[in-house]
Short mmCIF file of C-alpha atoms in Angstrom, two decimals:
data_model
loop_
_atom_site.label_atom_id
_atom_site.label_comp_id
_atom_site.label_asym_id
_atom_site.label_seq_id
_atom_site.Cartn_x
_atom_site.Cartn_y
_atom_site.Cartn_z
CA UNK A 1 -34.96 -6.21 -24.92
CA UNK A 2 -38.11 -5.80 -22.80
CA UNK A 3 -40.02 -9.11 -21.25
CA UNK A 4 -36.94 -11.08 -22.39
CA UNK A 5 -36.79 -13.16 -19.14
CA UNK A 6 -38.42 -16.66 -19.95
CA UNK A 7 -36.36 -16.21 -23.57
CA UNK A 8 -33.28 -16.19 -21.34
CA UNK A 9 -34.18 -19.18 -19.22
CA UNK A 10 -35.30 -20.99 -21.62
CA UNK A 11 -32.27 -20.60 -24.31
CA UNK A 12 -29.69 -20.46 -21.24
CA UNK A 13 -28.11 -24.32 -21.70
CA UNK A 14 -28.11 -24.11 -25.49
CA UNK A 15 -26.69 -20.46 -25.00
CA UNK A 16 -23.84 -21.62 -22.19
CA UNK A 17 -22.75 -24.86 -23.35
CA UNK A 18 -23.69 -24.77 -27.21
CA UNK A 19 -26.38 -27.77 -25.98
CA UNK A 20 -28.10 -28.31 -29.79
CA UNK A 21 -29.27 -32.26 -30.66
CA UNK A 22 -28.12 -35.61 -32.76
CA UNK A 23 -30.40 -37.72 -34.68
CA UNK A 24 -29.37 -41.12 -33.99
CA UNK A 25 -30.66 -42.39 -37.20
CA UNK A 26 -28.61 -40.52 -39.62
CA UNK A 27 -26.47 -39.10 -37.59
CA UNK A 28 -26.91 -35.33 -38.67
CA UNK A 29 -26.22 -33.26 -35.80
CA UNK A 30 -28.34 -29.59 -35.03
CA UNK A 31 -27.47 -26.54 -33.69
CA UNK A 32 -30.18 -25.29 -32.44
CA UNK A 33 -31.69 -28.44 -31.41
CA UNK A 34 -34.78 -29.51 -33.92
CA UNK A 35 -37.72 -31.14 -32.51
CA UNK A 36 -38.15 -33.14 -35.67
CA UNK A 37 -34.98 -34.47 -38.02
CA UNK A 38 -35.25 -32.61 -41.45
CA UNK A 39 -33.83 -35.51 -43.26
CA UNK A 40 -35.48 -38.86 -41.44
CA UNK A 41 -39.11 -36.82 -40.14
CA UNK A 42 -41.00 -39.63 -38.45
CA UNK A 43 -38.33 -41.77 -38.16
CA UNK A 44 -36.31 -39.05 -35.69
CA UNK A 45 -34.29 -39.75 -32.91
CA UNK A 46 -33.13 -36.50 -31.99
CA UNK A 47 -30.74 -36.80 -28.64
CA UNK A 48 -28.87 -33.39 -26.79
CA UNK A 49 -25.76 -33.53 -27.51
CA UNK A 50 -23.20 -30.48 -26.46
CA UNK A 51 -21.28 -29.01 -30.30
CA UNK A 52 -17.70 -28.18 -30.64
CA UNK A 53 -16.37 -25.23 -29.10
CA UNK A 54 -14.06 -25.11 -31.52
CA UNK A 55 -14.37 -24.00 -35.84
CA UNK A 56 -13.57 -22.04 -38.14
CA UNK A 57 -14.84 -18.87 -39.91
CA UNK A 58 -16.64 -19.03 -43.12
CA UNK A 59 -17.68 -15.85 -43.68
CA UNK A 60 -17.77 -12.29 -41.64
CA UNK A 61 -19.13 -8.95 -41.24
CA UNK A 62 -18.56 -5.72 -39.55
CA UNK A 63 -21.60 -4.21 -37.73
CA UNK A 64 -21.74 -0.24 -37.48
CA UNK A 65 -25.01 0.50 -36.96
CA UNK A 66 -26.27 -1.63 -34.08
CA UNK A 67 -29.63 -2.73 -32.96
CA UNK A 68 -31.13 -1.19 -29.73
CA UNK A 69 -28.77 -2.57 -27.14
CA UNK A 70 -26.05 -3.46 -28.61
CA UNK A 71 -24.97 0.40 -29.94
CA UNK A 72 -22.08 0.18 -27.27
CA UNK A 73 -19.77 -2.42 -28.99
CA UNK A 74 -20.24 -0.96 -31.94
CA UNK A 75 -18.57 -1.86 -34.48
CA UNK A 76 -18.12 -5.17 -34.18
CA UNK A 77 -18.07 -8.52 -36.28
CA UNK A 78 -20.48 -11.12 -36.98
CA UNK A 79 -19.23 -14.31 -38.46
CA UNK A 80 -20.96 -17.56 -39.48
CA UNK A 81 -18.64 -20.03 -38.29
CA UNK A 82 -18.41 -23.72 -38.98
CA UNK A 83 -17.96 -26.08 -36.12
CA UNK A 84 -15.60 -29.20 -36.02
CA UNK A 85 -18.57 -30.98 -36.18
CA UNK A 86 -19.84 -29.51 -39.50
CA UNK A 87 -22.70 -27.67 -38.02
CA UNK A 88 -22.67 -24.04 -38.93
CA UNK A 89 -23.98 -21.09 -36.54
CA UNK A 90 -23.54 -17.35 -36.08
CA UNK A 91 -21.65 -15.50 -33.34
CA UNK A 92 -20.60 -12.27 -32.39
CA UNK A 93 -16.23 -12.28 -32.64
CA UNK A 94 -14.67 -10.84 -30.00
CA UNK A 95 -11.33 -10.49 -28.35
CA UNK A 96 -9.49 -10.72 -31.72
CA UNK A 97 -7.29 -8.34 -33.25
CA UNK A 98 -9.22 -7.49 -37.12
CA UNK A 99 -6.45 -8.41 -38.78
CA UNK A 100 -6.81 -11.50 -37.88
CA UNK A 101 -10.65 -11.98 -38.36
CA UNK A 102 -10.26 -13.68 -42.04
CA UNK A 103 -11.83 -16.14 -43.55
CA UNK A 104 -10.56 -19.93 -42.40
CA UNK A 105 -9.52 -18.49 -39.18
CA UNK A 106 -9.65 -20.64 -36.31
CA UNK A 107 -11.76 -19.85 -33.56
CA UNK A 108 -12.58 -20.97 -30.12
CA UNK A 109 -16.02 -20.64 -28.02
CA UNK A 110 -15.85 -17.81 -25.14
CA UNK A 111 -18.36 -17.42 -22.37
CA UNK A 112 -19.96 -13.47 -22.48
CA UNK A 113 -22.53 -10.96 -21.71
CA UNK A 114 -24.75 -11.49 -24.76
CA UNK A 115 -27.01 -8.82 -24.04
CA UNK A 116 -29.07 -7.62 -20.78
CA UNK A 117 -32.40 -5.91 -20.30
CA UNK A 118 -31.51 -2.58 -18.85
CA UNK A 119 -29.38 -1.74 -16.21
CA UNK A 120 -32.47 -3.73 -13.63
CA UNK A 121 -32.94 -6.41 -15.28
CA UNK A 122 -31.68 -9.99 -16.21
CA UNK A 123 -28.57 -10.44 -17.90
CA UNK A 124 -28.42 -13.12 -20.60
CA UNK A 125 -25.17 -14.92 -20.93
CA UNK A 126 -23.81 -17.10 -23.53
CA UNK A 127 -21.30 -18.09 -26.30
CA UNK A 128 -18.97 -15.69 -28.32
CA UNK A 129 -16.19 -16.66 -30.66
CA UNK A 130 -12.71 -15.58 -30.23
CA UNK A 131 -9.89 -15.98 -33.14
CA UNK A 132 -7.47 -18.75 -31.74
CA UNK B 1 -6.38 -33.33 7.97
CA UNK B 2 -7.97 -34.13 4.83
CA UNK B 3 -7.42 -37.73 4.48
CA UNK B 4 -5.57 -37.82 0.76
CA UNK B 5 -8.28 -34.72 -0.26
CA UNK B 6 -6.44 -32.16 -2.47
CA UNK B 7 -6.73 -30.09 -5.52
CA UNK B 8 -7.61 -32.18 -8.70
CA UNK B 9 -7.69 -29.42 -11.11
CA UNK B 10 -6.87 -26.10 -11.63
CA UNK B 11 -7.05 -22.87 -14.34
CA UNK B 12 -7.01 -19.68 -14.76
CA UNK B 13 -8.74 -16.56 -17.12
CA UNK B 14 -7.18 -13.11 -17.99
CA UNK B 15 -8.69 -10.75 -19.89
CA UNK B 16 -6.74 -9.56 -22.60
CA UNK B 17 -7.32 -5.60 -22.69
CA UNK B 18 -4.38 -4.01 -20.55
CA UNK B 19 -3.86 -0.56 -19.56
CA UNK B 20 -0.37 1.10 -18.11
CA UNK B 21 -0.44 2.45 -15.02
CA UNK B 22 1.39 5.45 -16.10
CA UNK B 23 -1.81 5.99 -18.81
CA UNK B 24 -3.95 6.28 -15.56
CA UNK B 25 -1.15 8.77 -14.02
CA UNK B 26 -1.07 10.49 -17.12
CA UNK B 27 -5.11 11.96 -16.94
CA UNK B 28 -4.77 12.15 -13.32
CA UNK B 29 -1.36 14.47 -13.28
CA UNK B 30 0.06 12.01 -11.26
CA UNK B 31 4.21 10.83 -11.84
CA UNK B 32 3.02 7.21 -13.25
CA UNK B 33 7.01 5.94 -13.47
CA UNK B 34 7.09 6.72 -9.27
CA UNK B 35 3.80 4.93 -8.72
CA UNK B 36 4.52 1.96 -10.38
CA UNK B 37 7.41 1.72 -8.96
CA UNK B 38 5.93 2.21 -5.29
CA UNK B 39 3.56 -0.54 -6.11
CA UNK B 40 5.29 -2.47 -8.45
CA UNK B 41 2.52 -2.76 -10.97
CA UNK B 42 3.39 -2.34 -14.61
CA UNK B 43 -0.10 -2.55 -15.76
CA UNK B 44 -3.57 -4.08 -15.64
CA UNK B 45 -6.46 -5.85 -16.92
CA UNK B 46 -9.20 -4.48 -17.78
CA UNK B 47 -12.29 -6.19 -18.43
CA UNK B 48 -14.32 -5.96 -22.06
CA UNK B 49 -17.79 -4.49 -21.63
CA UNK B 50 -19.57 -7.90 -22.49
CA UNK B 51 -17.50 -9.59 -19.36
CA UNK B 52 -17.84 -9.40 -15.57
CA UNK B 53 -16.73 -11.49 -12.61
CA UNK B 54 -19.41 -14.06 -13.92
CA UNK B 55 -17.91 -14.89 -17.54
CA UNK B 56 -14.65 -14.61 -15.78
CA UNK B 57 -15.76 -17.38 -13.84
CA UNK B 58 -16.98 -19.47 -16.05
CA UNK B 59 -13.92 -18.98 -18.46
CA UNK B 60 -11.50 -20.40 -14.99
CA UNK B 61 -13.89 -22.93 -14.65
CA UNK B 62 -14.44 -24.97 -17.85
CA UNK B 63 -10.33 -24.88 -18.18
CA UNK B 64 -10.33 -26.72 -14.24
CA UNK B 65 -12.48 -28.49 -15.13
CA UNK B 66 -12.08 -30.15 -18.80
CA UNK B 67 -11.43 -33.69 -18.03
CA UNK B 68 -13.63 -34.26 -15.47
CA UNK B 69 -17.60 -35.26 -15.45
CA UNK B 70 -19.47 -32.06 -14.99
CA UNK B 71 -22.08 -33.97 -13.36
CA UNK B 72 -19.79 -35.61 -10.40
CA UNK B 73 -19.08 -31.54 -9.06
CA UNK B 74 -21.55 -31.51 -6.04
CA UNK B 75 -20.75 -27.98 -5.14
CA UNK B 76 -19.92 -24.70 -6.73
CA UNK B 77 -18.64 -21.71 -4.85
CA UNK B 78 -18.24 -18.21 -6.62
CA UNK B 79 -16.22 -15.74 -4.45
CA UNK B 80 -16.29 -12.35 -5.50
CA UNK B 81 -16.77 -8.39 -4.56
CA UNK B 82 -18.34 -7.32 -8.00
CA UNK B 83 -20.86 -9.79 -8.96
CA UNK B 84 -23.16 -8.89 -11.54
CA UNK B 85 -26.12 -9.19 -9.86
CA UNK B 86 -26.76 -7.89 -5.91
CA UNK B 87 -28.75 -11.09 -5.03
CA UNK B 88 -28.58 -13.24 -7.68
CA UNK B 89 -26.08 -15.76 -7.60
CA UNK B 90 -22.98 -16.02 -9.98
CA UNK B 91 -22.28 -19.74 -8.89
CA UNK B 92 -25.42 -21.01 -10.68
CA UNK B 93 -24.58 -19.24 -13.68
CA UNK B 94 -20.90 -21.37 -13.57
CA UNK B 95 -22.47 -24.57 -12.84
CA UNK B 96 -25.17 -24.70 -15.85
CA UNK B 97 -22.39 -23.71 -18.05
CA UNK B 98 -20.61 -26.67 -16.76
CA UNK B 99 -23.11 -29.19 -16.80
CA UNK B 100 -23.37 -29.99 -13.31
CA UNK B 101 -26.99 -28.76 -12.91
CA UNK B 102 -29.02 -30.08 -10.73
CA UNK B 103 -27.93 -32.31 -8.29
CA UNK B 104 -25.40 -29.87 -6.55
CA UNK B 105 -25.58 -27.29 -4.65
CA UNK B 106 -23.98 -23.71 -5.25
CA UNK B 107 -23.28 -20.92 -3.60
CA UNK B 108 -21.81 -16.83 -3.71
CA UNK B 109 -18.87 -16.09 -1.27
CA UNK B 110 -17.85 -12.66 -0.16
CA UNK B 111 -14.81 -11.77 2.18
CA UNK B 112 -13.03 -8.85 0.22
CA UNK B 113 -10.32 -10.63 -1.94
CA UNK B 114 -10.56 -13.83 0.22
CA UNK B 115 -13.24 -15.36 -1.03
CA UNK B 116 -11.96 -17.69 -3.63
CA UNK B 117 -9.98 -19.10 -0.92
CA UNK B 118 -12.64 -19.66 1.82
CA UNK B 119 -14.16 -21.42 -0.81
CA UNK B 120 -11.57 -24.02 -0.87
CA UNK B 121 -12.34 -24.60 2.73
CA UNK B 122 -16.04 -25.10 1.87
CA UNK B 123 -14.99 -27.83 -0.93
CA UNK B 124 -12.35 -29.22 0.97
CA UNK B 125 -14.40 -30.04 4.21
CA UNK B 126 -17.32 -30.84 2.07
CA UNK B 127 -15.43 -33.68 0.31
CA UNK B 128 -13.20 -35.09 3.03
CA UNK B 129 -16.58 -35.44 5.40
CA UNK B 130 -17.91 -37.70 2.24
CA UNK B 131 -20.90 -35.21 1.08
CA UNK B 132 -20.10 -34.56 -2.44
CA UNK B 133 -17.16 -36.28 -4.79
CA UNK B 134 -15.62 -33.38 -5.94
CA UNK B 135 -16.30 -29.87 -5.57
CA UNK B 136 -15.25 -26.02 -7.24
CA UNK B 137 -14.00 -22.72 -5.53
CA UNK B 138 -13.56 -19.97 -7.48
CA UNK B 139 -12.03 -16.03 -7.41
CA UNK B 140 -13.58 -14.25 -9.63
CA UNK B 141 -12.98 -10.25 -9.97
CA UNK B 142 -13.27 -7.23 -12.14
CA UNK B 143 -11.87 -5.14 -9.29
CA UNK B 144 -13.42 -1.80 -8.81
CA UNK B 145 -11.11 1.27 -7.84
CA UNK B 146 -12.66 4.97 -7.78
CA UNK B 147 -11.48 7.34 -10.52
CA UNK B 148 -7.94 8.71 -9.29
CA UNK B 149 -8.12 7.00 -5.58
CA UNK B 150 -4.64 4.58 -5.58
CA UNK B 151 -6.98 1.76 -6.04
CA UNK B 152 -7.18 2.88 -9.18
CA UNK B 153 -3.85 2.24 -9.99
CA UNK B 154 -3.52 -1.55 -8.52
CA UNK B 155 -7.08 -3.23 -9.37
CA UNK B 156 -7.29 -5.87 -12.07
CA UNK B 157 -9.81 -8.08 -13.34
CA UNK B 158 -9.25 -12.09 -13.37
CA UNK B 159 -10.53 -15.48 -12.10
CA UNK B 160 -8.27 -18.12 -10.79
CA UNK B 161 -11.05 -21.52 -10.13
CA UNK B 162 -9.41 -24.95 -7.93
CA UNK B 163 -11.18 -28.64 -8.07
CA UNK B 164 -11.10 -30.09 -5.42
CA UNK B 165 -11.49 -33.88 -4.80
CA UNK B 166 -9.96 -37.28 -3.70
CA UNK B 167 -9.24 -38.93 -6.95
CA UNK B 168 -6.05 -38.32 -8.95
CA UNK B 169 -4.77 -35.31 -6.51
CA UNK B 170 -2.66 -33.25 -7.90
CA UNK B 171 -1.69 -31.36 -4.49
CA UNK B 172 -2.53 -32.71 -1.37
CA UNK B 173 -3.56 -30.41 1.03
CA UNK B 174 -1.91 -31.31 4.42
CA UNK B 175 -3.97 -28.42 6.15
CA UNK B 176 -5.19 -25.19 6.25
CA UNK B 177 -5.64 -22.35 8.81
CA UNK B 178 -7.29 -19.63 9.36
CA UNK B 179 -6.72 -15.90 11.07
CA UNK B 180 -9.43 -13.70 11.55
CA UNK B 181 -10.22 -10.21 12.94
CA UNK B 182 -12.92 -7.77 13.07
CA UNK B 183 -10.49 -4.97 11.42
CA UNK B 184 -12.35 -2.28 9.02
CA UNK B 185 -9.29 -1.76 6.39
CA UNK B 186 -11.63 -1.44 3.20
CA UNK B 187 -14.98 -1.47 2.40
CA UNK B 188 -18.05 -0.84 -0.13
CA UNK B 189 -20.87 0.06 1.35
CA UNK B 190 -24.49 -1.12 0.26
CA UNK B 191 -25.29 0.50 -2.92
CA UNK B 192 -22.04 2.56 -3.39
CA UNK B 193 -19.99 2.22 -6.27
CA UNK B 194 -16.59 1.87 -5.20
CA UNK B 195 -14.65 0.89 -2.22
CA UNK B 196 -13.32 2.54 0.26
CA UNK B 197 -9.58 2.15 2.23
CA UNK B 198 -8.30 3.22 5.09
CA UNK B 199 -4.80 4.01 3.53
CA UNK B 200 -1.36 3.00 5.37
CA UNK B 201 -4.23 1.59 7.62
CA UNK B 202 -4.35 -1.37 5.07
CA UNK B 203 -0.74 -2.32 5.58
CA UNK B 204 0.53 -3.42 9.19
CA UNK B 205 -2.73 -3.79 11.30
CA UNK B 206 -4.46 -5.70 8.67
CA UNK B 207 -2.66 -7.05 5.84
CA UNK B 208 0.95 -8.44 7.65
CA UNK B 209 -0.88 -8.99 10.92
CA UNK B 210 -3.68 -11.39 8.90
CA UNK B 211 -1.05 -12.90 6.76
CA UNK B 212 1.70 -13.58 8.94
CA UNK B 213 -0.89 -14.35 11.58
CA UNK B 214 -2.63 -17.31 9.70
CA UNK B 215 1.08 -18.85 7.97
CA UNK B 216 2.66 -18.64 11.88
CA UNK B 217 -0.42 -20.91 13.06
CA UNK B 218 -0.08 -22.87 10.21
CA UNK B 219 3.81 -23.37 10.91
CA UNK B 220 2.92 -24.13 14.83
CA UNK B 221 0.43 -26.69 13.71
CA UNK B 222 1.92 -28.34 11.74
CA UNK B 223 5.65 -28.45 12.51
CA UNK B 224 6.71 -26.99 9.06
CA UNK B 225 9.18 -23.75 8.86
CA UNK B 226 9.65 -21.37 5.80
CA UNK B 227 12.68 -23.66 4.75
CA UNK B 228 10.42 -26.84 4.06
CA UNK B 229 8.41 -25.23 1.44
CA UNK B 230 9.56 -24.42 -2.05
CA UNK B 231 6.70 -21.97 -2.94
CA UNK B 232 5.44 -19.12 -1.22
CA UNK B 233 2.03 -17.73 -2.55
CA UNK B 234 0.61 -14.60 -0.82
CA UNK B 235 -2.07 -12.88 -1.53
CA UNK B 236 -0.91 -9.44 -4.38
CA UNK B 237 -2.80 -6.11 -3.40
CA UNK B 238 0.22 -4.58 -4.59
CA UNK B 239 3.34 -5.83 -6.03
CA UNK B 240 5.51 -4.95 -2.62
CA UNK B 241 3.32 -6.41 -0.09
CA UNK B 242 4.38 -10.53 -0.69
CA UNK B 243 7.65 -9.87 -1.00
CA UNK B 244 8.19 -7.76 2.13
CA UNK B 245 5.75 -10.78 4.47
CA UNK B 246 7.67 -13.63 2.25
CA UNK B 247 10.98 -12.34 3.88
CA UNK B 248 9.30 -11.39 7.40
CA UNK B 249 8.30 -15.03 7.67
CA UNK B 250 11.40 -16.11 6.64
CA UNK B 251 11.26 -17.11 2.30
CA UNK B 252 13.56 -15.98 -0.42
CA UNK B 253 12.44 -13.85 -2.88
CA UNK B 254 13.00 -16.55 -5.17
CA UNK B 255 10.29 -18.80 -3.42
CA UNK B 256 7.97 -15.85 -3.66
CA UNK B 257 8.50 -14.81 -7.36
CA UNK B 258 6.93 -17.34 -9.18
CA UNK B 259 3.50 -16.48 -8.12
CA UNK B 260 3.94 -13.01 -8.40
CA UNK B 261 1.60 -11.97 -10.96
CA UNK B 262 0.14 -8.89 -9.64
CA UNK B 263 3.12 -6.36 -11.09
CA UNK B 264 1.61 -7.74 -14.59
CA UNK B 265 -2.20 -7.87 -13.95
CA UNK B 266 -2.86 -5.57 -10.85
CA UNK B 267 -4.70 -6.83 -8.07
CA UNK B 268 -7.34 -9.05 -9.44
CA UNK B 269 -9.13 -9.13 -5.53
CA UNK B 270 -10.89 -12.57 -5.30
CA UNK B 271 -8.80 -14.22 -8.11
CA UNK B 272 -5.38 -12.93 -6.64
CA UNK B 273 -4.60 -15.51 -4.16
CA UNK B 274 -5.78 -17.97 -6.61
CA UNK B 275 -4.38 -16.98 -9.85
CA UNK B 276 -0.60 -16.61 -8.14
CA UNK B 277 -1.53 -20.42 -6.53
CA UNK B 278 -2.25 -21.85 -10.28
CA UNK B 279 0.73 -19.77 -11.44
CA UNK B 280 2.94 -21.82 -9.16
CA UNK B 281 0.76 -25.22 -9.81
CA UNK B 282 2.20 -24.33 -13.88
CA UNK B 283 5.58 -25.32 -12.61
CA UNK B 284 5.91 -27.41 -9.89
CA UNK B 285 7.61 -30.22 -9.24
CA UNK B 286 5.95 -33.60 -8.16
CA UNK B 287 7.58 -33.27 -4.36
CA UNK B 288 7.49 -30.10 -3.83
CA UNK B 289 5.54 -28.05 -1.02
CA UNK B 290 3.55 -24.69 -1.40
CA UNK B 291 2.40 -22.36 1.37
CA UNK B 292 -0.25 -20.22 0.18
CA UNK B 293 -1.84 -17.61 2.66
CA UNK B 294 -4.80 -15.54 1.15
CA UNK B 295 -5.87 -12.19 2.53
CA UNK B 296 -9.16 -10.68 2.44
CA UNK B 297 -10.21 -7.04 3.95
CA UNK B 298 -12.54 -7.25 6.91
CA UNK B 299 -10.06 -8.91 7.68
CA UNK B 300 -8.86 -12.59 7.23
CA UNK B 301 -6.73 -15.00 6.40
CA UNK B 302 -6.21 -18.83 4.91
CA UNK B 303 -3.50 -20.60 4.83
CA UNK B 304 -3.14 -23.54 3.11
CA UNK B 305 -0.15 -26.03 2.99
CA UNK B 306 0.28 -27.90 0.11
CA UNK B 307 2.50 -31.04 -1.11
CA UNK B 308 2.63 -31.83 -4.88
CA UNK B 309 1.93 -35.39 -6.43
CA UNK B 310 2.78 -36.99 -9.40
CA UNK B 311 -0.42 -36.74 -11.17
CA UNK B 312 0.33 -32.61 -11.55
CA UNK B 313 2.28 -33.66 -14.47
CA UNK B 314 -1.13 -35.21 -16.23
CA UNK B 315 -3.51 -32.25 -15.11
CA UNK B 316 -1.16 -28.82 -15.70
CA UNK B 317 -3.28 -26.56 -17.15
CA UNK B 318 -2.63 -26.08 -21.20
CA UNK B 319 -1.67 -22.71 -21.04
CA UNK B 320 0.20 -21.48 -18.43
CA UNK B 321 -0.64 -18.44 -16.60
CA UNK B 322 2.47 -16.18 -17.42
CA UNK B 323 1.86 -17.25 -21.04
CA UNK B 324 -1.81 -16.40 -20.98
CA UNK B 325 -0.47 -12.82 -19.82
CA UNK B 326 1.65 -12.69 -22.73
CA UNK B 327 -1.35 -12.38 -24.82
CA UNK B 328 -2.67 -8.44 -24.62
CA UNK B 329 -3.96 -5.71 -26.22
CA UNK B 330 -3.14 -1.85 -24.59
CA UNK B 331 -6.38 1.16 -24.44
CA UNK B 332 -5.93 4.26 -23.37
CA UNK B 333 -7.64 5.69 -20.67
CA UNK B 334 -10.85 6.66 -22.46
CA UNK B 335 -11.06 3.16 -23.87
CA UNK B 336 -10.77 1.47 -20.19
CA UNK B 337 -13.60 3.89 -18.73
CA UNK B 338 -16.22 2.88 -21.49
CA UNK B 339 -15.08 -0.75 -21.21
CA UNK B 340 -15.28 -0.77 -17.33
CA UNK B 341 -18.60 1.54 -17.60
CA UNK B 342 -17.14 4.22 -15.49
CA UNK B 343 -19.36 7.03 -17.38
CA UNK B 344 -22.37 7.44 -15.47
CA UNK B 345 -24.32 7.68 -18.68
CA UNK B 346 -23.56 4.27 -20.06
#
């Protein structure tokens, strides 16, 4: 992950504290934050506001052959998770014995190494999800 | 001392990977049953390779800090002796996860395993003098030992983080003390890997000396005795050390063993003092008095004493440290060196 250093600054709040956006006039909530409401356009009124840390999964996978980077914690699962709030994102599971990575489980936001530019440079930290 | 300042929050994060010290005996040819029972560690933490002191940090952290306002935490201090980064600081990391970016300031700690502690200091004097409302110390470790060396066999991984504040105190803190000696016990140099130790060295001239040396000033100070407190934290390199200064300075085992978490999760450095602290903040009594003395190579000590309030019963952390132990997951050997990236080609 060469060069990555202004892609880890700049993604670093939505990456720590799952920071994505509201639109205050329908309510629909984004993770990642939208510049521009898909369902009111001009009439936005997109606020940050911090997601859930807490869902469930909807659907998984098990990664053996890992991108560049990442061959180390290989294997390990992917899920697309749905948060309390609805909103649905992708993380890495972690810490969770694979018995228990079904889908439905419950899962809980962790704080982790999500990947790092070499053993020099920056190290980009963020969320994980861990089966509750 | 501090004018009704005292802890406001507390929590606590253990990895859940263990390994038994007797696995690490077994590779090394060493009798593991003896060695555990010389230091009275079962078994350890160990670390997963996306974690370090940093995540560990910020795990402690958000649970100390879930029912406050992020943005009301005018300082956060990260004590550890494996950060992630050389200059870089961890603290930063902790407080944008938080929230309480940017009016605040932060800073890294290091004093062997007592930084977490001198931390408290920092946050304590900071409040009480009226410059910040509330502010965070935490211990954060994912303690290094080299391959065979008895470190090895006693160094853990673990955070332990402490609020600190003046509204809805959960522990007062009546005062602290400190005890502090130029005294060369254990080290890492610039740029090595691992630590060194100056073996029996570590015991008598530096740990008990340090220890005792900072609770017996606290005593004087004060006016208190081992008899008026009904908790005795000290800080864990081993699972022998606290008992054997508990009962020089006069405690029961039985005011000793409920912070005693080191014969469970080795010696987790800058999180030890801390994590046995929280341990003992699980289940006490509104009432009740701790003495916790911290220890840190170099060599140091703080002492803190302690008296808890009512409110503990609204801010007790939701799972209790002994229970979060309960939760684990045993490697082997070969699965511990990848995770802690002991192979030189990872």
């Amino acid at each position: 992950m060469k060069d990555a250093l202004p892609l880890i600054w700049r993604r670093s709040k939505e990456r720590y504290r799952l920071l994505g956006n509201r639109c205050q006039s329908c309510n629909q909530a984004y993770y990642p934050s939208r510049k521009i409401c898909s369902k009111c356009r001009r009439a936005s009124k997109l606020v940050p506001e911090e997601m859930p840390k807490k869902g469930k999964v909807i659907s998984f996978t098990q990664v053996f052959s890992a991108p560049e980077g990442f061959e180390n914690e290989a294997p390990y699962f992917l899920a697309l998770i749905e948060l309390d709030n609805g909103v649905i994102i992708l993380s890495q599971i972690v810490d969770s014995p694979s018995e228990r990575i079904v889908i439905g489980a419950p899962v809980k936001m962790v704080f982790r190494r999500v990947f790092e530019d070499g053993s020099q440079g920056a190290i980009a930290y963020g969320f994980k999800f861990k089966v509750e | 001392m501090f004018n009704g300042v005292g802890i406001t929050g507390y929590g606590t994060y253990v990895p859940r990977m263990r390994i038994k010290i007797e696995e690490i005996a077994r590779v090394w040819g060493k009798d593991g049953a003896s060695l555990s029972k010389s230091l009275n560690i079962k078994e350890k933490t160990v670390a997963a390779y996306d974690e370090d002191s940093c995540t560990l940090a910020v795990e402690a952290a958000r649970v100390a800090c879930r029912n406050v306002d992020a943005s009301k935490i005018g300082a956060v201090f990260v004590g550890s002796e494996s950060p992630p980064y050389a200059v870089k600081p961890s603290s930063t990391v902790v407080a944008e996860a938080l929230g309480s970016t940017p009016n605040m300031t932060a800073a890294d700690l290091e004093f062997a395993c007592k930084a977490g502690t001198a931390g408290i200091q920092s946050a304590l004097a900071m409040v009480a003098c009226g410059m910040i409302e509330s502010g965070l110390a935490i211990g954060s470790d994912t303690a290094q030992g080299r391959p065979n060396d008895v470190l090895e066999f006693s160094s853990g991984s673990g955070a332990g983080a402490i609020l600190v504040g003046k509204e809805k105190v959960i522990a007062l803190v009546e005062a602290t003390y400190s005890f502090s000696t130029d005294t060369p016990d254990f080290w890492r140099r610039s740029h090595a890997e691992f630590p060194k130790h100056a073996g029996r060295f570590t015991g008598k001239p530096a740990y008990f000396k340090h220890v005792a040396g900072a609770a017996n000033r606290l005593f004087q100070e004060l006016g208190t005795k081992a008899e008026d407190y009904d908790y005795a934290v000290f800080h864990q390199p081993n699972g022998q050390f606290p008992l054997k200064v508990g009962e020089q300075l006069g405690f029961e085992k039985e005011k000793v063993l409920p912070g005693m978490v080191t014969p469970l999760i080795g010696n987790t450095y800058s999180g030890a003092t801390m994590i046995a602290l929280c341990a003992v903040l699980d289940v006490a009594k509104p009432g009740q008095r701790i003495l916790a003395v911290s220890y840190g190579s170099g060599a140091g000590s703080d002492a803190f004493s302690l008296s808890v309030t009512d409110e503990i019963e609204n801010a007790r952390q939701p799972v209790p440290v002994f229970e979060q132990i309960k939760d684990k997951e045993y490697v082997d050997y070969a699965l511990y060196v990848k995770h802690r990236r002991k192979l030189k080609s990872l």
